[in-house]
Amino acid sequence: MEIKRNDNSIIKKRKINFKNIKAYDELKVKQAVEYLNNEITNSLVSNFDNITYVFEKKDKPMKFATYNKNTGCISSCKRLKKKLNKIGLKTYFVSCKATDFSNQAGNEFVKEAHIFLLYPSLKNEKLYFTIFDPGFRVTNTISFYDGENSLKYPYLSQGTMSVKFLPNNTDYPYELVANKRINYKHEIIDANVHWDFNPYYETVNIDEYNEKLYGAMFSLKLMNYPNDLNKYICIRSKILEKTIEIYTINKCKLYSFKQLANLNQQEIKNLFKDYFLQAEIPMKELNKFSKNIFILIHNVDTYINQIIDPCVIKEYNPGYNWNK
């Protein structure tokens, strides 16, 4: 199965053979949930790493994944999948139709955006699917029988998450539904999440899939997910507006690229150092971040023209409250 994106790149999928799958293993799933929560708590998102990749790949050959190790749901799923393999729990990547990933043009450009892991098994002699979704910070599993809706699972504060069966949708016969989510300020807010997916196919070109998402991303983020909210940080750059915002639980700060343009790389590092220390993010990440911000500030138009799809730029509304 292949899905062609608007730039003619291909999302490749492989149909899963369910003939020899094993019975649902409750003990392994229990261990897997511990790994899942560990990944959520200790993960770091850094979309800014793509900046160095974009500008250095012109001079030397390199792989996207070598530079972009903390991209969000995909990198978290890659790390979790390796851990689950070690305990004998076989999972595969399932990608979802893009709905609220970007603006409408961006969603149409990438076709699919979110990724989670799926564990197929037999339970009560029926095909049984179990979702592991570290990227959306789902701290437990979501399970459902083939051709059926799931139960409603508690999610965040007073929220629910579930899977609905869509028998009339051949390409995407299921959807993952949630009525809450966490925004960039770490606020739990109402949501209307509907991610259509197909559990019968594995997305296989995962790094190529990941790289193309940046064509629809007009906002780059660095953020963590600590249990101690005093250590939370989100640094967000609205690239098309040429601004950088810093959010912690108690503070919000906004800089324009124009304000930062006269700073050298060390001065940028000093500006953000206390935030990284409070969030207990390693200094090596601060070093990379400072380098990426310095490059972006002085090459933002080049980055926009090379990476972001023109239709996304044309549709972008600076006044829109992008609450992500």
mmCIF file of C-alpha atoms in Angstrom:
data_model
loop_
_atom_site.group_PDB
_atom_site.id
_atom_site.type_symbol
_atom_site.label_atom_id
_atom_site.label_comp_id
_atom_site.label_asym_id
_atom_site.label_seq_id
_atom_site.Cartn_x
_atom_site.Cartn_y
_atom_site.Cartn_z
ATOM 1 C CA MET A 1 0.000 0.000 0.000
ATOM 2 C CA GLU A 2 1.326 3.428 -0.931
ATOM 3 C CA ILE A 3 0.031 6.935 -0.209
ATOM 4 C CA LYS A 4 1.418 9.764 -2.332
ATOM 5 C CA ARG A 5 2.008 13.082 -0.639
ATOM 6 C CA ASN A 6 1.627 16.395 -2.461
ATOM 7 C CA ASP A 7 5.364 16.615 -3.143
ATOM 8 C CA ASN A 8 5.223 13.125 -4.753
ATOM 9 C CA SER A 9 7.009 11.457 -1.828
ATOM 10 C CA ILE A 10 5.521 8.121 -0.791
ATOM 11 C CA ILE A 11 4.225 6.810 2.524
ATOM 12 C CA LYS A 12 4.939 3.095 2.264
ATOM 13 C CA LYS A 13 2.880 0.521 4.133
ATOM 14 C CA ARG A 14 3.095 -3.242 4.447
ATOM 15 C CA LYS A 15 0.078 -5.455 5.068
ATOM 16 C CA ILE A 16 0.349 -7.456 8.291
ATOM 17 C CA ASN A 17 -0.045 -11.235 8.290
ATOM 18 C CA PHE A 18 -2.037 -12.224 11.366
ATOM 19 C CA LYS A 19 -1.974 -15.996 10.816
ATOM 20 C CA ASN A 20 0.659 -16.841 13.419
ATOM 21 C CA ILE A 21 0.105 -14.247 16.104
ATOM 22 C CA LYS A 22 0.260 -15.303 19.742
ATOM 23 C CA ALA A 23 -2.201 -15.031 22.607
ATOM 24 C CA TYR A 24 -2.467 -11.761 24.495
ATOM 25 C CA ASP A 25 0.299 -11.699 27.094
ATOM 26 C CA GLU A 26 -0.921 -9.812 30.138
ATOM 27 C CA LEU A 27 2.389 -9.968 32.024
ATOM 28 C CA LYS A 28 4.347 -8.580 29.074
ATOM 29 C CA VAL A 29 1.787 -5.832 28.551
ATOM 30 C CA LYS A 30 2.091 -4.869 32.224
ATOM 31 C CA GLN A 31 5.866 -4.579 31.797
ATOM 32 C CA ALA A 32 5.353 -2.709 28.543
ATOM 33 C CA VAL A 33 3.169 -0.108 30.293
ATOM 34 C CA GLU A 34 6.048 0.602 32.677
ATOM 35 C CA TYR A 35 8.327 1.190 29.689
ATOM 36 C CA LEU A 36 5.626 3.352 28.110
ATOM 37 C CA ASN A 37 5.368 5.626 31.144
ATOM 38 C CA ASN A 38 9.133 5.814 31.491
ATOM 39 C CA GLU A 39 9.371 6.946 27.872
ATOM 40 C CA ILE A 40 6.691 9.599 28.392
ATOM 41 C CA THR A 41 8.285 10.990 31.561
ATOM 42 C CA ASN A 42 11.855 11.049 30.258
ATOM 43 C CA SER A 43 11.301 12.010 26.645
ATOM 44 C CA LEU A 44 12.352 15.312 25.138
ATOM 45 C CA VAL A 45 10.987 16.855 21.963
ATOM 46 C CA SER A 46 13.368 19.029 19.965
ATOM 47 C CA ASN A 47 12.146 19.985 16.509
ATOM 48 C CA PHE A 48 14.931 22.587 16.399
ATOM 49 C CA ASP A 49 17.470 19.836 15.641
ATOM 50 C CA ASN A 50 16.123 19.830 12.105
ATOM 51 C CA ILE A 51 17.706 23.241 11.502
ATOM 52 C CA THR A 52 21.279 21.959 11.726
ATOM 53 C CA TYR A 53 20.323 18.969 9.581
ATOM 54 C CA VAL A 54 18.884 21.201 6.852
ATOM 55 C CA PHE A 55 21.910 23.488 6.634
ATOM 56 C CA GLU A 56 24.684 20.927 7.140
ATOM 57 C CA LYS A 57 23.407 18.193 4.826
ATOM 58 C CA LYS A 58 24.325 20.375 1.855
ATOM 59 C CA ASP A 59 28.014 19.960 2.658
ATOM 60 C CA LYS A 60 28.159 16.321 3.741
ATOM 61 C CA PRO A 61 25.993 13.218 3.446
ATOM 62 C CA MET A 62 23.970 12.467 6.579
ATOM 63 C CA LYS A 63 20.855 10.671 7.715
ATOM 64 C CA PHE A 64 17.809 12.514 8.998
ATOM 65 C CA ALA A 65 17.535 10.263 12.073
ATOM 66 C CA THR A 66 21.155 10.930 13.082
ATOM 67 C CA TYR A 67 20.362 14.586 13.694
ATOM 68 C CA ASN A 68 16.659 14.355 14.561
ATOM 69 C CA LYS A 69 16.563 11.977 17.523
ATOM 70 C CA ASN A 70 13.800 13.694 19.499
ATOM 71 C CA THR A 71 11.082 14.548 17.006
ATOM 72 C CA GLY A 72 8.083 13.621 19.160
ATOM 73 C CA CYS A 73 5.695 10.719 18.672
ATOM 74 C CA ILE A 74 7.887 8.973 16.087
ATOM 75 C CA SER A 75 11.151 9.065 18.027
ATOM 76 C CA SER A 76 9.326 8.013 21.211
ATOM 77 C CA CYS A 77 7.725 5.081 19.396
ATOM 78 C CA LYS A 78 11.089 4.037 17.961
ATOM 79 C CA ARG A 79 12.682 3.928 21.406
ATOM 80 C CA LEU A 80 9.702 2.167 22.974
ATOM 81 C CA LYS A 81 9.536 -0.396 20.189
ATOM 82 C CA LYS A 82 13.135 -1.469 20.868
ATOM 83 C CA LYS A 83 12.368 -1.985 24.548
ATOM 84 C CA LEU A 84 9.225 -3.980 23.801
ATOM 85 C CA ASN A 85 11.122 -6.180 21.355
ATOM 86 C CA LYS A 86 13.513 -7.134 24.156
ATOM 87 C CA ILE A 87 10.671 -8.573 26.244
ATOM 88 C CA GLY A 88 9.215 -10.368 23.247
ATOM 89 C CA LEU A 89 6.305 -8.019 22.611
ATOM 90 C CA LYS A 90 6.138 -7.498 18.856
ATOM 91 C CA THR A 91 4.653 -4.180 17.748
ATOM 92 C CA TYR A 92 4.562 -2.162 14.538
ATOM 93 C CA PHE A 93 4.177 1.494 13.542
ATOM 94 C CA VAL A 94 0.701 2.685 12.581
ATOM 95 C CA SER A 95 0.293 6.172 11.114
ATOM 96 C CA CYS A 96 -2.865 8.264 11.340
ATOM 97 C CA LYS A 97 -4.565 10.567 8.868
ATOM 98 C CA ALA A 98 -3.577 14.178 9.516
ATOM 99 C CA THR A 99 -6.391 16.269 10.955
ATOM 100 C CA ASP A 100 -5.108 18.952 13.352
ATOM 101 C CA PHE A 101 -1.376 18.513 12.780
ATOM 102 C CA SER A 102 -1.054 21.738 10.775
ATOM 103 C CA ASN A 103 -3.403 24.099 8.969
ATOM 104 C CA GLN A 104 -5.666 22.589 6.290
ATOM 105 C CA ALA A 105 -3.028 22.943 3.570
ATOM 106 C CA GLY A 106 -0.430 21.302 5.823
ATOM 107 C CA ASN A 107 -2.697 18.385 6.675
ATOM 108 C CA GLU A 108 -3.361 17.838 2.994
ATOM 109 C CA PHE A 109 0.352 18.090 2.210
ATOM 110 C CA VAL A 110 1.533 15.405 4.670
ATOM 111 C CA LYS A 111 -1.617 13.177 4.394
ATOM 112 C CA GLU A 112 -0.724 11.408 7.655
ATOM 113 C CA ALA A 113 1.034 12.705 10.757
ATOM 114 C CA HIS A 114 0.624 11.001 14.137
ATOM 115 C CA ILE A 115 2.249 7.607 14.881
ATOM 116 C CA PHE A 116 1.600 5.004 17.576
ATOM 117 C CA LEU A 117 2.611 1.378 18.164
ATOM 118 C CA LEU A 118 0.185 -1.495 17.742
ATOM 119 C CA TYR A 119 0.454 -4.919 19.371
ATOM 120 C CA PRO A 120 -1.710 -7.593 17.694
ATOM 121 C CA SER A 121 -2.717 -10.699 19.622
ATOM 122 C CA LEU A 122 -5.440 -13.277 20.112
ATOM 123 C CA LYS A 123 -7.875 -12.887 22.990
ATOM 124 C CA ASN A 124 -10.993 -15.007 23.443
ATOM 125 C CA GLU A 125 -10.095 -16.517 20.050
ATOM 126 C CA LYS A 126 -10.500 -13.111 18.395
ATOM 127 C CA LEU A 127 -7.988 -10.722 16.830
ATOM 128 C CA TYR A 128 -7.194 -8.148 19.499
ATOM 129 C CA PHE A 129 -5.272 -4.889 19.044
ATOM 130 C CA THR A 130 -3.469 -2.905 21.752
ATOM 131 C CA ILE A 131 -2.245 0.665 21.216
ATOM 132 C CA PHE A 132 0.853 2.162 22.855
ATOM 133 C CA ASP A 133 0.885 5.927 22.288
ATOM 134 C CA PRO A 134 3.764 7.726 24.063
ATOM 135 C CA GLY A 135 3.607 10.720 21.714
ATOM 136 C CA PHE A 136 0.113 11.696 22.862
ATOM 137 C CA ARG A 137 1.123 10.859 26.435
ATOM 138 C CA VAL A 138 -1.402 8.059 26.863
ATOM 139 C CA THR A 139 -0.138 6.439 30.057
ATOM 140 C CA ASN A 140 -2.016 3.160 29.605
ATOM 141 C CA THR A 141 -2.954 0.952 26.695
ATOM 142 C CA ILE A 142 -6.045 1.266 24.503
ATOM 143 C CA SER A 143 -7.324 -2.140 23.333
ATOM 144 C CA PHE A 144 -10.063 -3.246 20.952
ATOM 145 C CA TYR A 145 -11.259 -6.339 19.108
ATOM 146 C CA ASP A 146 -11.120 -6.534 15.336
ATOM 147 C CA GLY A 147 -14.274 -5.018 13.850
ATOM 148 C CA GLU A 148 -15.469 -3.531 17.145
ATOM 149 C CA ASN A 149 -15.391 -0.334 19.151
ATOM 150 C CA SER A 150 -13.201 -0.191 22.230
ATOM 151 C CA LEU A 151 -14.307 0.660 25.723
ATOM 152 C CA LYS A 152 -13.894 4.282 26.825
ATOM 153 C CA TYR A 153 -10.624 4.686 28.703
ATOM 154 C CA PRO A 154 -9.885 7.490 31.196
ATOM 155 C CA TYR A 155 -7.491 10.058 29.768
ATOM 156 C CA LEU A 156 -6.037 13.126 31.471
ATOM 157 C CA SER A 157 -8.311 15.020 33.878
ATOM 158 C CA GLN A 158 -11.930 13.902 33.407
ATOM 159 C CA GLY A 159 -11.229 13.029 29.781
ATOM 160 C CA THR A 160 -11.735 9.844 27.787
ATOM 161 C CA MET A 161 -10.083 8.113 24.861
ATOM 162 C CA SER A 162 -11.486 5.324 22.717
ATOM 163 C CA VAL A 163 -11.306 3.586 19.345
ATOM 164 C CA LYS A 164 -14.313 3.583 17.027
ATOM 165 C CA PHE A 165 -14.859 1.110 14.209
ATOM 166 C CA LEU A 166 -15.714 2.744 10.856
ATOM 167 C CA PRO A 167 -17.049 -0.136 8.711
ATOM 168 C CA ASN A 168 -17.701 2.066 5.668
ATOM 169 C CA ASN A 169 -14.189 3.521 5.531
ATOM 170 C CA THR A 170 -11.981 1.118 3.578
ATOM 171 C CA ASP A 171 -8.747 3.114 3.829
ATOM 172 C CA TYR A 172 -9.127 4.066 7.491
ATOM 173 C CA PRO A 173 -11.533 1.625 9.171
ATOM 174 C CA TYR A 174 -10.879 2.893 12.704
ATOM 175 C CA GLU A 175 -10.441 6.199 14.497
ATOM 176 C CA LEU A 176 -8.783 7.108 17.772
ATOM 177 C CA VAL A 177 -10.966 9.624 19.628
ATOM 178 C CA ALA A 178 -10.084 11.866 22.585
ATOM 179 C CA ASN A 179 -11.927 14.771 24.210
ATOM 180 C CA LYS A 180 -8.963 16.268 26.084
ATOM 181 C CA ARG A 181 -5.352 17.134 25.352
ATOM 182 C CA ILE A 182 -2.435 19.053 26.857
ATOM 183 C CA ASN A 183 -1.409 22.296 25.167
ATOM 184 C CA TYR A 184 2.002 23.975 25.034
ATOM 185 C CA LYS A 185 1.339 25.739 28.354
ATOM 186 C CA HIS A 186 0.761 22.318 29.948
ATOM 187 C CA GLU A 187 -2.927 23.099 30.379
ATOM 188 C CA ILE A 188 -5.470 20.299 30.009
ATOM 189 C CA ILE A 189 -8.041 21.628 27.565
ATOM 190 C CA ASP A 190 -11.121 20.378 25.744
ATOM 191 C CA ALA A 191 -10.381 18.760 22.387
ATOM 192 C CA ASN A 192 -12.051 16.988 19.519
ATOM 193 C CA VAL A 193 -9.339 14.577 18.401
ATOM 194 C CA HIS A 194 -10.216 12.151 15.606
ATOM 195 C CA TRP A 195 -7.271 10.243 14.158
ATOM 196 C CA ASP A 196 -8.262 7.784 11.436
ATOM 197 C CA PHE A 197 -5.989 4.754 11.048
ATOM 198 C CA ASN A 198 -5.693 1.297 9.518
ATOM 199 C CA PRO A 199 -4.416 -1.427 11.902
ATOM 200 C CA TYR A 200 -3.914 -3.910 9.075
ATOM 201 C CA TYR A 201 -0.926 -2.027 7.649
ATOM 202 C CA GLU A 202 2.473 -1.135 9.071
ATOM 203 C CA THR A 203 4.126 2.152 8.053
ATOM 204 C CA VAL A 204 7.624 1.104 7.027
ATOM 205 C CA ASN A 205 9.676 4.085 5.779
ATOM 206 C CA ILE A 206 9.473 5.712 9.167
ATOM 207 C CA ASP A 207 12.418 8.155 8.946
ATOM 208 C CA GLU A 208 11.480 9.353 5.465
ATOM 209 C CA TYR A 209 7.903 9.663 6.709
ATOM 210 C CA ASN A 210 9.151 11.746 9.632
ATOM 211 C CA GLU A 211 11.330 14.085 7.585
ATOM 212 C CA LYS A 212 8.465 15.134 5.323
ATOM 213 C CA LEU A 213 6.376 16.318 8.283
ATOM 214 C CA TYR A 214 8.561 19.414 8.568
ATOM 215 C CA GLY A 215 7.077 20.693 5.321
ATOM 216 C CA ALA A 216 3.860 21.399 7.238
ATOM 217 C CA MET A 217 5.418 22.629 10.492
ATOM 218 C CA PHE A 218 5.327 26.391 10.877
ATOM 219 C CA SER A 219 6.039 26.015 14.607
ATOM 220 C CA LEU A 220 9.114 24.285 16.060
ATOM 221 C CA LYS A 221 9.166 23.185 19.702
ATOM 222 C CA LEU A 222 11.466 22.001 22.427
ATOM 223 C CA MET A 223 9.549 20.532 25.363
ATOM 224 C CA ASN A 224 9.688 17.890 28.067
ATOM 225 C CA TYR A 225 7.094 15.891 30.038
ATOM 226 C CA PRO A 226 8.309 15.693 33.659
ATOM 227 C CA ASN A 227 6.218 14.448 36.562
ATOM 228 C CA ASP A 228 7.358 17.515 38.506
ATOM 229 C CA LEU A 229 5.645 20.406 36.718
ATOM 230 C CA ASN A 230 8.177 22.864 38.148
ATOM 231 C CA LYS A 231 10.628 21.287 35.692
ATOM 232 C CA TYR A 232 8.335 21.705 32.686
ATOM 233 C CA ILE A 233 9.466 23.827 29.763
ATOM 234 C CA CYS A 234 8.204 24.537 26.277
ATOM 235 C CA ILE A 235 10.188 26.729 23.894
ATOM 236 C CA ARG A 236 8.247 27.433 20.729
ATOM 237 C CA SER A 237 9.265 29.294 17.609
ATOM 238 C CA LYS A 238 6.606 30.508 15.213
ATOM 239 C CA ILE A 239 8.908 30.518 12.231
ATOM 240 C CA LEU A 240 6.719 32.497 9.862
ATOM 241 C CA GLU A 241 6.227 35.179 12.519
ATOM 242 C CA LYS A 242 9.938 35.046 13.474
ATOM 243 C CA THR A 243 9.376 34.798 17.206
ATOM 244 C CA ILE A 244 10.462 32.540 20.082
ATOM 245 C CA GLU A 245 8.241 31.946 23.123
ATOM 246 C CA ILE A 246 9.310 30.344 26.402
ATOM 247 C CA TYR A 247 6.746 28.753 28.693
ATOM 248 C CA THR A 248 7.192 27.318 32.165
ATOM 249 C CA ILE A 249 4.536 26.807 34.801
ATOM 250 C CA ASN A 250 5.222 30.224 36.299
ATOM 251 C CA LYS A 251 6.699 32.291 33.498
ATOM 252 C CA CYS A 252 6.151 33.287 29.885
ATOM 253 C CA LYS A 253 8.665 35.207 27.748
ATOM 254 C CA LEU A 254 8.579 36.295 24.109
ATOM 255 C CA TYR A 255 11.493 37.320 21.868
ATOM 256 C CA SER A 256 11.478 38.396 18.250
ATOM 257 C CA PHE A 257 14.262 37.247 15.934
ATOM 258 C CA LYS A 258 15.080 40.928 15.517
ATOM 259 C CA GLN A 259 15.740 41.216 19.268
ATOM 260 C CA LEU A 260 18.061 38.198 19.210
ATOM 261 C CA ALA A 261 19.854 38.987 15.964
ATOM 262 C CA ASN A 262 22.677 40.936 17.628
ATOM 263 C CA LEU A 263 23.527 38.123 20.057
ATOM 264 C CA ASN A 264 26.299 35.636 19.318
ATOM 265 C CA GLN A 265 25.854 31.927 19.957
ATOM 266 C CA GLN A 266 27.326 32.070 23.458
ATOM 267 C CA GLU A 267 25.044 34.949 24.426
ATOM 268 C CA ILE A 268 22.024 33.006 23.172
ATOM 269 C CA LYS A 269 23.190 30.052 25.260
ATOM 270 C CA ASN A 270 23.460 32.265 28.333
ATOM 271 C CA LEU A 271 19.951 33.621 27.707
ATOM 272 C CA PHE A 272 18.402 30.144 27.840
ATOM 273 C CA LYS A 273 20.773 28.416 30.277
ATOM 274 C CA ASP A 274 18.732 28.945 33.458
ATOM 275 C CA TYR A 275 15.634 27.522 31.789
ATOM 276 C CA PHE A 276 17.486 24.337 30.838
ATOM 277 C CA LEU A 277 18.985 24.020 34.312
ATOM 278 C CA GLN A 278 15.599 24.375 35.998
ATOM 279 C CA ALA A 279 14.120 21.781 33.627
ATOM 280 C CA GLU A 280 17.129 19.502 34.245
ATOM 281 C CA ILE A 281 17.734 19.182 30.525
ATOM 282 C CA PRO A 282 21.363 18.158 29.766
ATOM 283 C CA MET A 283 23.761 20.916 28.758
ATOM 284 C CA LYS A 284 24.531 19.076 25.508
ATOM 285 C CA GLU A 285 20.929 19.791 24.508
ATOM 286 C CA LEU A 286 21.405 23.460 25.386
ATOM 287 C CA ASN A 287 24.520 23.541 23.185
ATOM 288 C CA LYS A 288 22.610 22.077 20.241
ATOM 289 C CA PHE A 289 19.623 24.320 20.839
ATOM 290 C CA SER A 290 21.774 27.479 20.973
ATOM 291 C CA LYS A 291 23.462 26.534 17.725
ATOM 292 C CA ASN A 292 20.139 25.807 16.036
ATOM 293 C CA ILE A 293 18.561 29.073 17.195
ATOM 294 C CA PHE A 294 21.569 31.083 16.038
ATOM 295 C CA ILE A 295 21.412 29.460 12.597
ATOM 296 C CA LEU A 296 17.640 29.909 12.340
ATOM 297 C CA ILE A 297 17.680 33.586 13.292
ATOM 298 C CA HIS A 298 20.183 34.402 10.551
ATOM 299 C CA ASN A 299 18.782 32.036 7.905
ATOM 300 C CA VAL A 300 15.063 31.943 8.606
ATOM 301 C CA ASP A 301 13.935 32.941 5.111
ATOM 302 C CA THR A 302 16.141 30.266 3.560
ATOM 303 C CA TYR A 303 14.715 27.647 5.931
ATOM 304 C CA ILE A 304 11.153 28.711 5.123
ATOM 305 C CA ASN A 305 11.722 28.594 1.372
ATOM 306 C CA GLN A 306 13.531 25.247 1.448
ATOM 307 C CA ILE A 307 11.380 23.350 3.931
ATOM 308 C CA ILE A 308 7.862 24.692 4.424
ATOM 309 C CA ASP A 309 5.378 23.940 1.653
ATOM 310 C CA PRO A 310 4.269 27.116 -0.198
ATOM 311 C CA CYS A 311 0.580 26.222 0.230
ATOM 312 C CA VAL A 312 1.074 26.021 3.992
ATOM 313 C CA ILE A 313 2.694 29.471 3.985
ATOM 314 C CA LYS A 314 -0.062 30.951 1.812
ATOM 315 C CA GLU A 315 -2.801 29.678 4.124
ATOM 316 C CA TYR A 316 -1.032 30.604 7.359
ATOM 317 C CA ASN A 317 -2.891 33.177 9.450
ATOM 318 C CA PRO A 318 -0.634 35.035 11.949
ATOM 319 C CA GLY A 319 -3.676 35.949 14.032
ATOM 320 C CA TYR A 320 -4.768 32.328 14.498
ATOM 321 C CA ASN A 321 -4.499 31.031 18.059
ATOM 322 C CA TRP A 322 -2.438 27.883 17.430
ATOM 323 C CA ASN A 323 -3.086 26.261 20.809
ATOM 324 C CA LYS A 324 -0.626 23.372 20.457
#
